[in-house]
Tab-separated table of C-alpha atoms in Angstrom:
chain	number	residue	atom	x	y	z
P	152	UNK	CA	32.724	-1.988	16.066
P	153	UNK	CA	29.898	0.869	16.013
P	154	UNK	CA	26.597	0.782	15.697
P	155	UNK	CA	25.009	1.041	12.790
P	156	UNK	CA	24.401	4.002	10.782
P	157	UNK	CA	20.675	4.720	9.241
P	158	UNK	CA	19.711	7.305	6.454
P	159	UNK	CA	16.223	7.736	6.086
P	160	UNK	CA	14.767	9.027	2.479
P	161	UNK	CA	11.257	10.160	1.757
P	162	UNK	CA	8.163	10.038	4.415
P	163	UNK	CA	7.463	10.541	8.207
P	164	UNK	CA	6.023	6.596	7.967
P	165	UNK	CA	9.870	5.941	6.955
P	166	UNK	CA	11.384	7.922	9.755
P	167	UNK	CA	9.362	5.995	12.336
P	168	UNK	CA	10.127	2.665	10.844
P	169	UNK	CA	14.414	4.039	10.632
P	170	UNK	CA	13.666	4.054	14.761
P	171	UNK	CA	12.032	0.727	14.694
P	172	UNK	CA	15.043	-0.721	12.822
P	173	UNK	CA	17.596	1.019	14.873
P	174	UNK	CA	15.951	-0.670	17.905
P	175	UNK	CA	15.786	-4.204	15.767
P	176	UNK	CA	19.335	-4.129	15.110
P	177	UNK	CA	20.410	-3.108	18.716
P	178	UNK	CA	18.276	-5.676	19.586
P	179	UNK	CA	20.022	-8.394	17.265
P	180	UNK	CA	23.485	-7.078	18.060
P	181	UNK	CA	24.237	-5.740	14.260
P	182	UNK	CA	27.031	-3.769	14.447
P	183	UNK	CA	29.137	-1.505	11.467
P	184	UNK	CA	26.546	-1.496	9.022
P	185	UNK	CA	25.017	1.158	7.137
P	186	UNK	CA	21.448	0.878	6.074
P	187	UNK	CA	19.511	3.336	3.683
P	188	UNK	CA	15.905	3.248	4.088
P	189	UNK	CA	14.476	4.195	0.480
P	190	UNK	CA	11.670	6.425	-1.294
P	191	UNK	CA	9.959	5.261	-4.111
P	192	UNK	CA	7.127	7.822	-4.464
P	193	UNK	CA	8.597	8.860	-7.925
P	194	UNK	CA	11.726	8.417	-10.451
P	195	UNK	CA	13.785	11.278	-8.654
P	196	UNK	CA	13.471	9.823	-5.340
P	197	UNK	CA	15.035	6.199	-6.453
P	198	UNK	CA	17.868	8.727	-8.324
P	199	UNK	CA	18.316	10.230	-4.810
P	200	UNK	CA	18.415	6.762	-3.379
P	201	UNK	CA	20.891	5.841	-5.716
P	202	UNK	CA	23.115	8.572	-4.676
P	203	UNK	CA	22.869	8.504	-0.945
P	204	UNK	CA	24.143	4.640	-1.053
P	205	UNK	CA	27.146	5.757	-3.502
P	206	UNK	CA	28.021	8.677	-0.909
P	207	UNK	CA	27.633	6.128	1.698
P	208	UNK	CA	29.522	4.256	-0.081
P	209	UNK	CA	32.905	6.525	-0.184
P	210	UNK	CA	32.324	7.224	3.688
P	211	UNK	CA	31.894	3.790	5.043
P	212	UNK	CA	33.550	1.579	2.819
P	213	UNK	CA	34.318	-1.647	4.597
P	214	UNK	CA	30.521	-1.395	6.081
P	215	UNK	CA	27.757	-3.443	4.691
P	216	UNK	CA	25.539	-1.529	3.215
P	217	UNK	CA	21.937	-2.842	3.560
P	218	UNK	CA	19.220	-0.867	0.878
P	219	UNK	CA	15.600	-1.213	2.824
P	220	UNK	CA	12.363	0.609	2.213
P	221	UNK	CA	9.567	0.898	-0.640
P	222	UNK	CA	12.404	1.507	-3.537
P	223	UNK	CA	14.138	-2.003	-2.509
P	224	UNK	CA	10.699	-3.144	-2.377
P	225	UNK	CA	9.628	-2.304	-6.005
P	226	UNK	CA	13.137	-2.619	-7.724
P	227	UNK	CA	15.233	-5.175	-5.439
P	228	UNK	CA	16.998	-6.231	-8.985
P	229	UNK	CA	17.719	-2.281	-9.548
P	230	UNK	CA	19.144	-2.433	-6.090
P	231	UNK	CA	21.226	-5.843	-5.739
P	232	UNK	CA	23.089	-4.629	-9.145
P	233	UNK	CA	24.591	-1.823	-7.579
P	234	UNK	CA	28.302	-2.543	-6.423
P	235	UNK	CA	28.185	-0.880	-3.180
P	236	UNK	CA	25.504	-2.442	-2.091
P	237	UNK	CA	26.072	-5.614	-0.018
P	238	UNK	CA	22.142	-6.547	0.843
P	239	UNK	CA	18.522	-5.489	-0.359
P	240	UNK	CA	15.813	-6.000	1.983
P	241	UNK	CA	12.089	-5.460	1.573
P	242	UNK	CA	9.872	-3.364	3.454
P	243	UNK	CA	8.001	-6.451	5.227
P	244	UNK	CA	11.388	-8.125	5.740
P	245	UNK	CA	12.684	-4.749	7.760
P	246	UNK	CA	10.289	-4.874	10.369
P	247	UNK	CA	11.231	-8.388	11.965
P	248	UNK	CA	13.372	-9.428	14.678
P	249	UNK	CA	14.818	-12.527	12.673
P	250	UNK	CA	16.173	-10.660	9.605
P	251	UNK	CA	18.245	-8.413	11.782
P	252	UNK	CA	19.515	-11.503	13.327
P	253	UNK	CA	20.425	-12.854	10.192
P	254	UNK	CA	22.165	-9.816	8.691
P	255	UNK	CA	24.854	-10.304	11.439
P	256	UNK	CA	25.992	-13.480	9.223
P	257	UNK	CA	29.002	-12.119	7.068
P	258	UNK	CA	29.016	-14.661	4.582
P	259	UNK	CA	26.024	-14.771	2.149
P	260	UNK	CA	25.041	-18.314	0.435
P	261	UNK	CA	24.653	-17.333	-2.946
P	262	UNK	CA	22.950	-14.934	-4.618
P	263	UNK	CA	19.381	-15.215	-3.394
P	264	UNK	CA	20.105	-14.424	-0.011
P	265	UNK	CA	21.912	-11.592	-0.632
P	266	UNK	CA	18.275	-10.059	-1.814
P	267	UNK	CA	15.700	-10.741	0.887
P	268	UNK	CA	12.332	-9.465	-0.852
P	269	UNK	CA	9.020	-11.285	-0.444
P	270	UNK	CA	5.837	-10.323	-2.342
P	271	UNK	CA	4.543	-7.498	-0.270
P	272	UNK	CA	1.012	-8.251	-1.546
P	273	UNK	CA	0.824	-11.412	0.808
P	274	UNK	CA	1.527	-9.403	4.279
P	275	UNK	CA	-0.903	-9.722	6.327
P	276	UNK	CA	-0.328	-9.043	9.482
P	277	UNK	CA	-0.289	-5.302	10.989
P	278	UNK	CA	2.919	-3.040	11.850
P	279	UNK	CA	5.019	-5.768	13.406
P	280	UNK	CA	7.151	-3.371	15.688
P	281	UNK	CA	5.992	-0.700	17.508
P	282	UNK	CA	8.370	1.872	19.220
P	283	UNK	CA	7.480	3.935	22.243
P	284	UNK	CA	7.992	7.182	21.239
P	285	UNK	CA	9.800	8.721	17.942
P	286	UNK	CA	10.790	12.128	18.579
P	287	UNK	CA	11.831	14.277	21.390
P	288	UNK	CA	8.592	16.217	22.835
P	289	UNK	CA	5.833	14.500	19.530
P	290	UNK	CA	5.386	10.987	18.965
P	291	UNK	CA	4.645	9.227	16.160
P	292	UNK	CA	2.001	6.199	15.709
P	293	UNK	CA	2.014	4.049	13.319
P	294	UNK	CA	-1.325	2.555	13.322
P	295	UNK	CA	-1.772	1.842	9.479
P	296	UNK	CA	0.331	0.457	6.764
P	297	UNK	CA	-0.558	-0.576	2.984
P	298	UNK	CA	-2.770	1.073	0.850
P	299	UNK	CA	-5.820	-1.033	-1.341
P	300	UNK	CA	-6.251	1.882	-3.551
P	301	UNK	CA	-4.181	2.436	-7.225
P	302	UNK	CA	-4.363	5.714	-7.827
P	303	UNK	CA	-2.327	5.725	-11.291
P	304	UNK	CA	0.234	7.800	-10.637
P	305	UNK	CA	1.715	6.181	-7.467
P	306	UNK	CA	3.802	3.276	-6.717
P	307	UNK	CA	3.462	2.948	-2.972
P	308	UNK	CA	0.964	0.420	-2.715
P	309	UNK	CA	3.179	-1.971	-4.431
P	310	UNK	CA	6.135	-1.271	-2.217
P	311	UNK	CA	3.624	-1.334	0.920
P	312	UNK	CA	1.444	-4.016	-0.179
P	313	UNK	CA	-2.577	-4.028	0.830
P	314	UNK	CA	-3.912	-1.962	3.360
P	315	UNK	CA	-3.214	-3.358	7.622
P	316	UNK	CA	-4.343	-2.084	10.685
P	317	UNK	CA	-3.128	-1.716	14.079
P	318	UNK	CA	-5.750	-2.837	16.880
P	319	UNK	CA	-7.372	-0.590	18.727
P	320	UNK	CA	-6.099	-1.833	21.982
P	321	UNK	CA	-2.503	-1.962	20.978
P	322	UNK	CA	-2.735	1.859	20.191
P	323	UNK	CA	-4.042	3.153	22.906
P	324	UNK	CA	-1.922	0.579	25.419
P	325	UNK	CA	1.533	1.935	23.179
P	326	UNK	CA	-0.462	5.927	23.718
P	327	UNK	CA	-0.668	5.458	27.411
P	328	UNK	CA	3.103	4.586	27.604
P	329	UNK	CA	4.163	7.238	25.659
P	330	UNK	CA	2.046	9.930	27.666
P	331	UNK	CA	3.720	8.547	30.775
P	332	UNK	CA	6.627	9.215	29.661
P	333	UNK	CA	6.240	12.784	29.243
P	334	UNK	CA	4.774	13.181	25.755
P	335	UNK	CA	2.643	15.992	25.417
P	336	UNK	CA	1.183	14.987	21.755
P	337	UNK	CA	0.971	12.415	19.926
P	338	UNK	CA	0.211	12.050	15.777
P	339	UNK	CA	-1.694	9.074	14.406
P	340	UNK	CA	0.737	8.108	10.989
P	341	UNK	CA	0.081	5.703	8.292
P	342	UNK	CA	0.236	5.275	4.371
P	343	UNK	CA	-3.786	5.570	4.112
P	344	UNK	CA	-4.616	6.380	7.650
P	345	UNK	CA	-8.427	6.456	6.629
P	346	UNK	CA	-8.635	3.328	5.815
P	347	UNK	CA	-8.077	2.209	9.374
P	348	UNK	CA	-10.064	-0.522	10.690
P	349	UNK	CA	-11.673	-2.198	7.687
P	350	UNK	CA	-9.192	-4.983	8.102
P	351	UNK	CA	-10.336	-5.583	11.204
P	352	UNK	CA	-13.477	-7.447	13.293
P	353	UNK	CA	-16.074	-5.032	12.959
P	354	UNK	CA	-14.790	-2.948	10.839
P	355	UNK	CA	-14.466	0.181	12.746
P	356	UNK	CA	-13.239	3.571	11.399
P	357	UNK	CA	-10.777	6.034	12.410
P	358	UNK	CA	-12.883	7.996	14.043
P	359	UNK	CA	-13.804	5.024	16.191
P	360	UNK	CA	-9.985	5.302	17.023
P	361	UNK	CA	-9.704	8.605	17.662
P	362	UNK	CA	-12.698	9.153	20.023
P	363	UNK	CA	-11.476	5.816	21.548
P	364	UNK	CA	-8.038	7.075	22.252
P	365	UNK	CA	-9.106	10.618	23.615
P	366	UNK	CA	-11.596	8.247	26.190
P	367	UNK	CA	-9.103	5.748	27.278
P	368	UNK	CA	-5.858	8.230	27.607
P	369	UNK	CA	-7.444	11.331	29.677
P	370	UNK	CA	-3.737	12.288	30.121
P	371	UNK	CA	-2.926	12.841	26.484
P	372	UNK	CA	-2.724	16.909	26.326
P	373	UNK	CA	-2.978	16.737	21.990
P	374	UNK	CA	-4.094	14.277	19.613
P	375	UNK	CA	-3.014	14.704	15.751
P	376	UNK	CA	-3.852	12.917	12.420
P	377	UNK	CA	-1.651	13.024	9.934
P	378	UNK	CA	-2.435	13.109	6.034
P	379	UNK	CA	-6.035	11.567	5.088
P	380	UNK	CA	-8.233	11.250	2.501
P	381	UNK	CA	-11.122	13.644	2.636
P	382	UNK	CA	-13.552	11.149	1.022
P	383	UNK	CA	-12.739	8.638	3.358
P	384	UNK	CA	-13.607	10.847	6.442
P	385	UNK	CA	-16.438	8.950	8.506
P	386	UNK	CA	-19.004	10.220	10.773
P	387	UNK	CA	-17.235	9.511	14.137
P	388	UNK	CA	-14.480	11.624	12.627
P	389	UNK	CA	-16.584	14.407	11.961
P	390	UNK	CA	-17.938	14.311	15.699
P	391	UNK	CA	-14.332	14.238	16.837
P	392	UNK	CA	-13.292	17.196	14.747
P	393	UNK	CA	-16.505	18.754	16.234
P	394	UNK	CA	-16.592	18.204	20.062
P	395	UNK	CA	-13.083	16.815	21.252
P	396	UNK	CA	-10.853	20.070	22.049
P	397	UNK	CA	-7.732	17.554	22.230
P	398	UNK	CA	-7.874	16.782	18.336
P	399	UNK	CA	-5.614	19.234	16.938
P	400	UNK	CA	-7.484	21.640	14.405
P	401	UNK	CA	-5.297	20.830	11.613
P	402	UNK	CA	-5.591	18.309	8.609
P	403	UNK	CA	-3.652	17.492	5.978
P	404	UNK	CA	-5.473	16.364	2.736
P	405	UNK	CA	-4.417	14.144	0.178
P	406	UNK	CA	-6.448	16.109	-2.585
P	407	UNK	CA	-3.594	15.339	-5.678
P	408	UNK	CA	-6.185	17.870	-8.012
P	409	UNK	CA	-8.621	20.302	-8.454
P	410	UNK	CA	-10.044	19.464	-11.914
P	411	UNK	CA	-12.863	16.416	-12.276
P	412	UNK	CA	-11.207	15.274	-15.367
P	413	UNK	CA	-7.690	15.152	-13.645
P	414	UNK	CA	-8.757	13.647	-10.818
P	415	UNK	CA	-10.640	11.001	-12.693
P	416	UNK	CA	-7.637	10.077	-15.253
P	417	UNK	CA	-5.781	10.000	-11.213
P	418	UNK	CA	-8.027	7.398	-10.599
P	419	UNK	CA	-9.054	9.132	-7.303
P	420	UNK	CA	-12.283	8.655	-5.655
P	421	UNK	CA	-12.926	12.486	-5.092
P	422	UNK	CA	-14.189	15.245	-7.538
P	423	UNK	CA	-13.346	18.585	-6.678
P	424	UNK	CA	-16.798	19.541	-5.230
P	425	UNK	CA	-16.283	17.048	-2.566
P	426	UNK	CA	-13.234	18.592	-1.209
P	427	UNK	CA	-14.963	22.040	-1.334
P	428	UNK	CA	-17.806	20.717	0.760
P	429	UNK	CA	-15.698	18.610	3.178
P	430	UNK	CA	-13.482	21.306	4.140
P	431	UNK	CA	-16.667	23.523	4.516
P	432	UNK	CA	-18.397	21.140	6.744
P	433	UNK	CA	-14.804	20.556	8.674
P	434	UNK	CA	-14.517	24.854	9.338
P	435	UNK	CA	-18.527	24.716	9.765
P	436	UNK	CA	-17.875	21.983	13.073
P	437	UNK	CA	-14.588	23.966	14.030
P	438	UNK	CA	-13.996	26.986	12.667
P	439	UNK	CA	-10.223	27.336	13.638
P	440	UNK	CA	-9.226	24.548	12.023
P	441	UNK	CA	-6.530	24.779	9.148
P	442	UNK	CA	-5.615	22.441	5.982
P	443	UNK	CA	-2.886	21.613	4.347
P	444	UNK	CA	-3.149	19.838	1.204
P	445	UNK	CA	-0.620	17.284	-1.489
P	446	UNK	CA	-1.257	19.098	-4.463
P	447	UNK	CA	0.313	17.390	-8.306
P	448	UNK	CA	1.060	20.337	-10.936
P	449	UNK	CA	1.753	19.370	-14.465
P	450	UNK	CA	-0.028	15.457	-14.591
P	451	UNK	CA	-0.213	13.951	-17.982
P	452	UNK	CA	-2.873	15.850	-19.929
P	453	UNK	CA	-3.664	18.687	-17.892
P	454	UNK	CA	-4.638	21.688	-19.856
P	455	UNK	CA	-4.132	25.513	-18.531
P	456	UNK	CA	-7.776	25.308	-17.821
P	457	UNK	CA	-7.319	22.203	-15.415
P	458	UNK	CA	-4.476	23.830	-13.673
P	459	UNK	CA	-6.329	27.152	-13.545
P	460	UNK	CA	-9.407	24.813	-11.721
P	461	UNK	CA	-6.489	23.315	-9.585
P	462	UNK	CA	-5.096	26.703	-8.220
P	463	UNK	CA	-8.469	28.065	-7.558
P	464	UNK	CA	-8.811	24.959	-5.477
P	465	UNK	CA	-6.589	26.785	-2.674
P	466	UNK	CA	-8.950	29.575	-2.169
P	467	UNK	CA	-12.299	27.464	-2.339
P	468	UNK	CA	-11.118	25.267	0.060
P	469	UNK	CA	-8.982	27.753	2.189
P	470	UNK	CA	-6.168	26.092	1.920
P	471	UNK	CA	-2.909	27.245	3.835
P	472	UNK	CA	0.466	24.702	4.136
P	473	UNK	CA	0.561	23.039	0.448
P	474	UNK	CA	2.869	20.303	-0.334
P	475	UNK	CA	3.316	20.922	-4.221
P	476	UNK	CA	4.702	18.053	-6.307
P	477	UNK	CA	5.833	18.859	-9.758
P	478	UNK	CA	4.842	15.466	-11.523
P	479	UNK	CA	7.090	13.249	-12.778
P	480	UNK	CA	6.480	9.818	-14.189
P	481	UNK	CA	7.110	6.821	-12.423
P	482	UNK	CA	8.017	3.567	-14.222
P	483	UNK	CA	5.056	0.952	-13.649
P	484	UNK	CA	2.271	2.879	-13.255
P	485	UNK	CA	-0.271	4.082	-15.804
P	486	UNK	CA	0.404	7.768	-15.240
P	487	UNK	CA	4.068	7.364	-17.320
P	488	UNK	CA	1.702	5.620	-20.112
P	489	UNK	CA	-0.345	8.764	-20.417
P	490	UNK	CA	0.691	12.038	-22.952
P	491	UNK	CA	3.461	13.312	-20.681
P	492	UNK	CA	3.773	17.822	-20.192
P	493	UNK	CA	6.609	19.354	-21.109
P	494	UNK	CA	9.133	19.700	-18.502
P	495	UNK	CA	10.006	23.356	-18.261
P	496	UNK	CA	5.760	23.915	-18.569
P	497	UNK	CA	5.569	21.762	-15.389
P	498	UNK	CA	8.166	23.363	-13.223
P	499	UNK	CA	6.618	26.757	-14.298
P	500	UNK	CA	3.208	25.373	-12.912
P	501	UNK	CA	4.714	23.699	-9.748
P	502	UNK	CA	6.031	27.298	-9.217
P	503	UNK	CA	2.822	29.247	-9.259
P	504	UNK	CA	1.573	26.540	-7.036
P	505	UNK	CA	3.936	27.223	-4.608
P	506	UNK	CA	3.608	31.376	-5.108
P	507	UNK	CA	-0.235	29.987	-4.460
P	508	UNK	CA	0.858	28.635	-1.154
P	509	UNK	CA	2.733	31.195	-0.065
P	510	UNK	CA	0.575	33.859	-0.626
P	511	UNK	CA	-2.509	31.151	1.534
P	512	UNK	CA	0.061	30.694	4.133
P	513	UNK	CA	1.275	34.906	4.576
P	514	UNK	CA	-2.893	35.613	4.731
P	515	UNK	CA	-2.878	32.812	7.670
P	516	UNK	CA	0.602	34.037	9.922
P	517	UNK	CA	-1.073	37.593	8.932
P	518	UNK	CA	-4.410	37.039	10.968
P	519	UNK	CA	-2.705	35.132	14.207
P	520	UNK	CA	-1.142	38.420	15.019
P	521	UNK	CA	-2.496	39.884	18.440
P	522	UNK	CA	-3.795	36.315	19.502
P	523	UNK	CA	-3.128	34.067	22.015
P	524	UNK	CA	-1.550	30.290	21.150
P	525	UNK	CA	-1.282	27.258	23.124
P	526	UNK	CA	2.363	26.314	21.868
P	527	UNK	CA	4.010	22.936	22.000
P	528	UNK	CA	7.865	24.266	22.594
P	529	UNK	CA	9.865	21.887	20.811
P	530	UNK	CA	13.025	23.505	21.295
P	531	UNK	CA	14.336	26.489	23.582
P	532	UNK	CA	12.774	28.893	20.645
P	533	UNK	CA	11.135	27.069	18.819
P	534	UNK	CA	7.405	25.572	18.865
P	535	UNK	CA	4.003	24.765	16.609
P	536	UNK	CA	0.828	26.104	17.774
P	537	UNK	CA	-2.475	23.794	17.390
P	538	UNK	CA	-3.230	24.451	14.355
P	539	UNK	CA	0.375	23.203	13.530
P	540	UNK	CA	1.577	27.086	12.686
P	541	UNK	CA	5.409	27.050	13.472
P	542	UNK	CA	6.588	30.116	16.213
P	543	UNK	CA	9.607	31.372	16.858
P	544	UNK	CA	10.481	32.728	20.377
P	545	UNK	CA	12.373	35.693	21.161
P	546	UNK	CA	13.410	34.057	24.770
P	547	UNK	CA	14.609	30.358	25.753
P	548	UNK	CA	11.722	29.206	26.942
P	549	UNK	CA	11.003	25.272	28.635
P	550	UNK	CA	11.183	22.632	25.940
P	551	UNK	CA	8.309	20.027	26.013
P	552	UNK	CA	5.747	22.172	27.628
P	553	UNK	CA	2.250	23.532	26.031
P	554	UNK	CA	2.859	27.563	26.949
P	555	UNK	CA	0.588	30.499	26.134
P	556	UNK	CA	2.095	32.965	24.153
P	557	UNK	CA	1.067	36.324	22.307
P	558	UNK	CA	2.034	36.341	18.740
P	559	UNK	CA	3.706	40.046	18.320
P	560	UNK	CA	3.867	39.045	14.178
P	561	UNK	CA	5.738	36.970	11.408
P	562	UNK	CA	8.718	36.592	9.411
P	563	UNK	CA	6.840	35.004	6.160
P	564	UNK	CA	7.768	31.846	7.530
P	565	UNK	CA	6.565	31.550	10.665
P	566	UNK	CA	4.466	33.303	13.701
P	567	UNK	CA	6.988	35.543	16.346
P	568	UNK	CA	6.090	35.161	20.390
């Protein structure tokens, strides 16, 4: 027998927890399976789902083939009705030692435990399984999970359940590790990483974290945080962003809109003045720092003047790496409910999103040119500066080491060294 094979779908979160699995089922001695970890952020990624199992499928077909992640989570029924699937198993479920143990039984007992989905909304506890170090020369930290928002557009919250923290001590203890084990950098992950901490005594924030970290782990060259919520950003934060050199300047902001009305019927807890000021007060502490932003083109009701508000939102906020999402309706949430755009209108606006971003992100690789980087090589040629700007090298150059390099220009793409 082999060891099992894993397919991750959809978010960096689900790429760590694919690692935590892997080492779960090594762990429990599974062998010859195939497991799919799913995406549920929106109807195309469960249709992608879908077909990665059937392909799956055709390659491996004596395996069992176990469906995990937030798309098992929300549909299990969806899921256990597909005939190459041999288990569904929910996104709490996937993170403990005993269900891995249990999935080396070949015979199920009936049909119930062939699905092995709890309410999510009951989880408590925090990130059950933490790994030391997902990646080759970056790891990744889970330190957050859940989300106690409901934006109306997404899902996730019912295929993560509420909003759970990781202590404080357990973060930095699994940070020390991974810095002694030759990781230069390290990026904070979870589903609403701002809303670290209120789960827990005290109720600290992330910055709390973050300062805490960079105190307790003097050996940690770079600290990242991955996507947050701009409203959400807390004082400590701010003082981080403003005074600790180690805190990557780069943040990526879940923004969704840049039209009050939009953003309202999105049931967000921003208007689009707030995101103008934060990222003014964020340049104001460090002025190097660069955004990237999860931007929604074509939601339910959104005129030419809200998009028009939207796009302008890239140059008012300076704005350079945009994640655009062309919107698309996702059963059991009140966005699908809502007057839906056409879809050719929506792709057309998804497109001059992007030509938006691209345009943002040529003006930023266009200034770097003559400067100096501190460069993270994550491969012979290959690297990201701190402001997380890729580089290509024109020599091999050591992998895993922070070099200084002059950027000589760029390909569109990214910065040349």
């Amino acid at each position: 027998m082999s060891a099992p094979v894993f397919s991750t779908l959809g978010c960096r979160l689900n790429a760590y927890e694919t690692e935590a699995m892997r080492e779960l089922a090594a762990a429990a001695g599974l062998e010859g399976a195939v497991v799919v970890n799913t995406c549920a952020v929106t109807a195309e990624a469960v249709r992608k789902a879908k077909q990665e199992i059937r392909r799956l499928r055709r390659d491996h077909p004596d395996a069992a083939l176990i469906v995990t992640g937030c798309a098992a989570q929300v549909e299990p029924e969806t899921f256990a009705a597909m005939p190459e699937v041999t288990r569904v198993v929910g996104n709490a479920e996937k993170m403990r030692p005993e269900t891995w143990a249990a999935l080396k039984v070949p015979d199920l007992i009936g049909e119930t435990e062939r699905v092995m989905v709890d309410d999510i909304m009951s989880v408590k506890e925090t990130a059950g399984h933490l790994i030391d170090g997902f990646g080759r020369h970056r790891a990744y930290v889970q330190v957050q999970n859940g989300c106690d928002h409901r934006c109306t557009f997404c899902i996730i919250p019912f295929g993560r359940g509420n909003s759970r923290s990781v202590p404080a001590g357990v973060v930095v203890d699994q940070i020390g590790r991974l810095v002694d084990r030759g990781f230069q950098e390290v990026v904070l992950t979870g589903v609403d990483l701002t809303s670290w901490g209120a789960d827990l005594p005290g109720g600290p924030r992330l910055g709390d974290l973050v300062l805490r970290i960079l105190r307790l782990v003097p050996g940690l060259a770079r600290l990242r945080i991955s996507s947050i919520d701009s409203i959400e950003a807390d004082e400590r934060l701010m003082e981080a962003i403003a005074t600790e050199p180690r805190l990557m300047p780069h943040l990526h902001l879940s923004l969704q809109h840049g039209d009050d009305l939009i953003l309202k019927r999105m049931k967000r807890r921003h208007l689009r003045d707030d995101a103008i000021r934060f990222c003014a007060e964020a340049r104001r502490l460090r002025p190097d720092i660069v955004f990237g932003a999860d931007i929604i083109a074509g939601f339910p009701t959104e005129t030419e003047a809200m998009f028009e508000n939207s796009l302008r939102l890239v140059e008012e906020c300076g704005l350079t790496f945009l994640h655009v999402f062309p919107f698309s309706p996702r059963q059991g949430t009140p966005a699908a409910r809502m007057p839906q755009l056409r879809g050719p209108l929506i792709r057309d606006r998804a497109a001059r999103r992007r030509g938006a971003g691209e345009a943002a992100l040529a003006r930023h690789l266009a200034a770097q040119t003559g400067h100096t980087h501190r460069i993270l090589t994550e491969g012979a040629r290959i690297g990201r500066t701190e402001q997380f700007t890729e580089v290509a090298f024109a020599a091999d150059q050591p992998e895993g080491r922070i070099i200084a390099a002059a950027i000589t220009g760029h390909d569109g793409r990214m910065l040349l060294a």
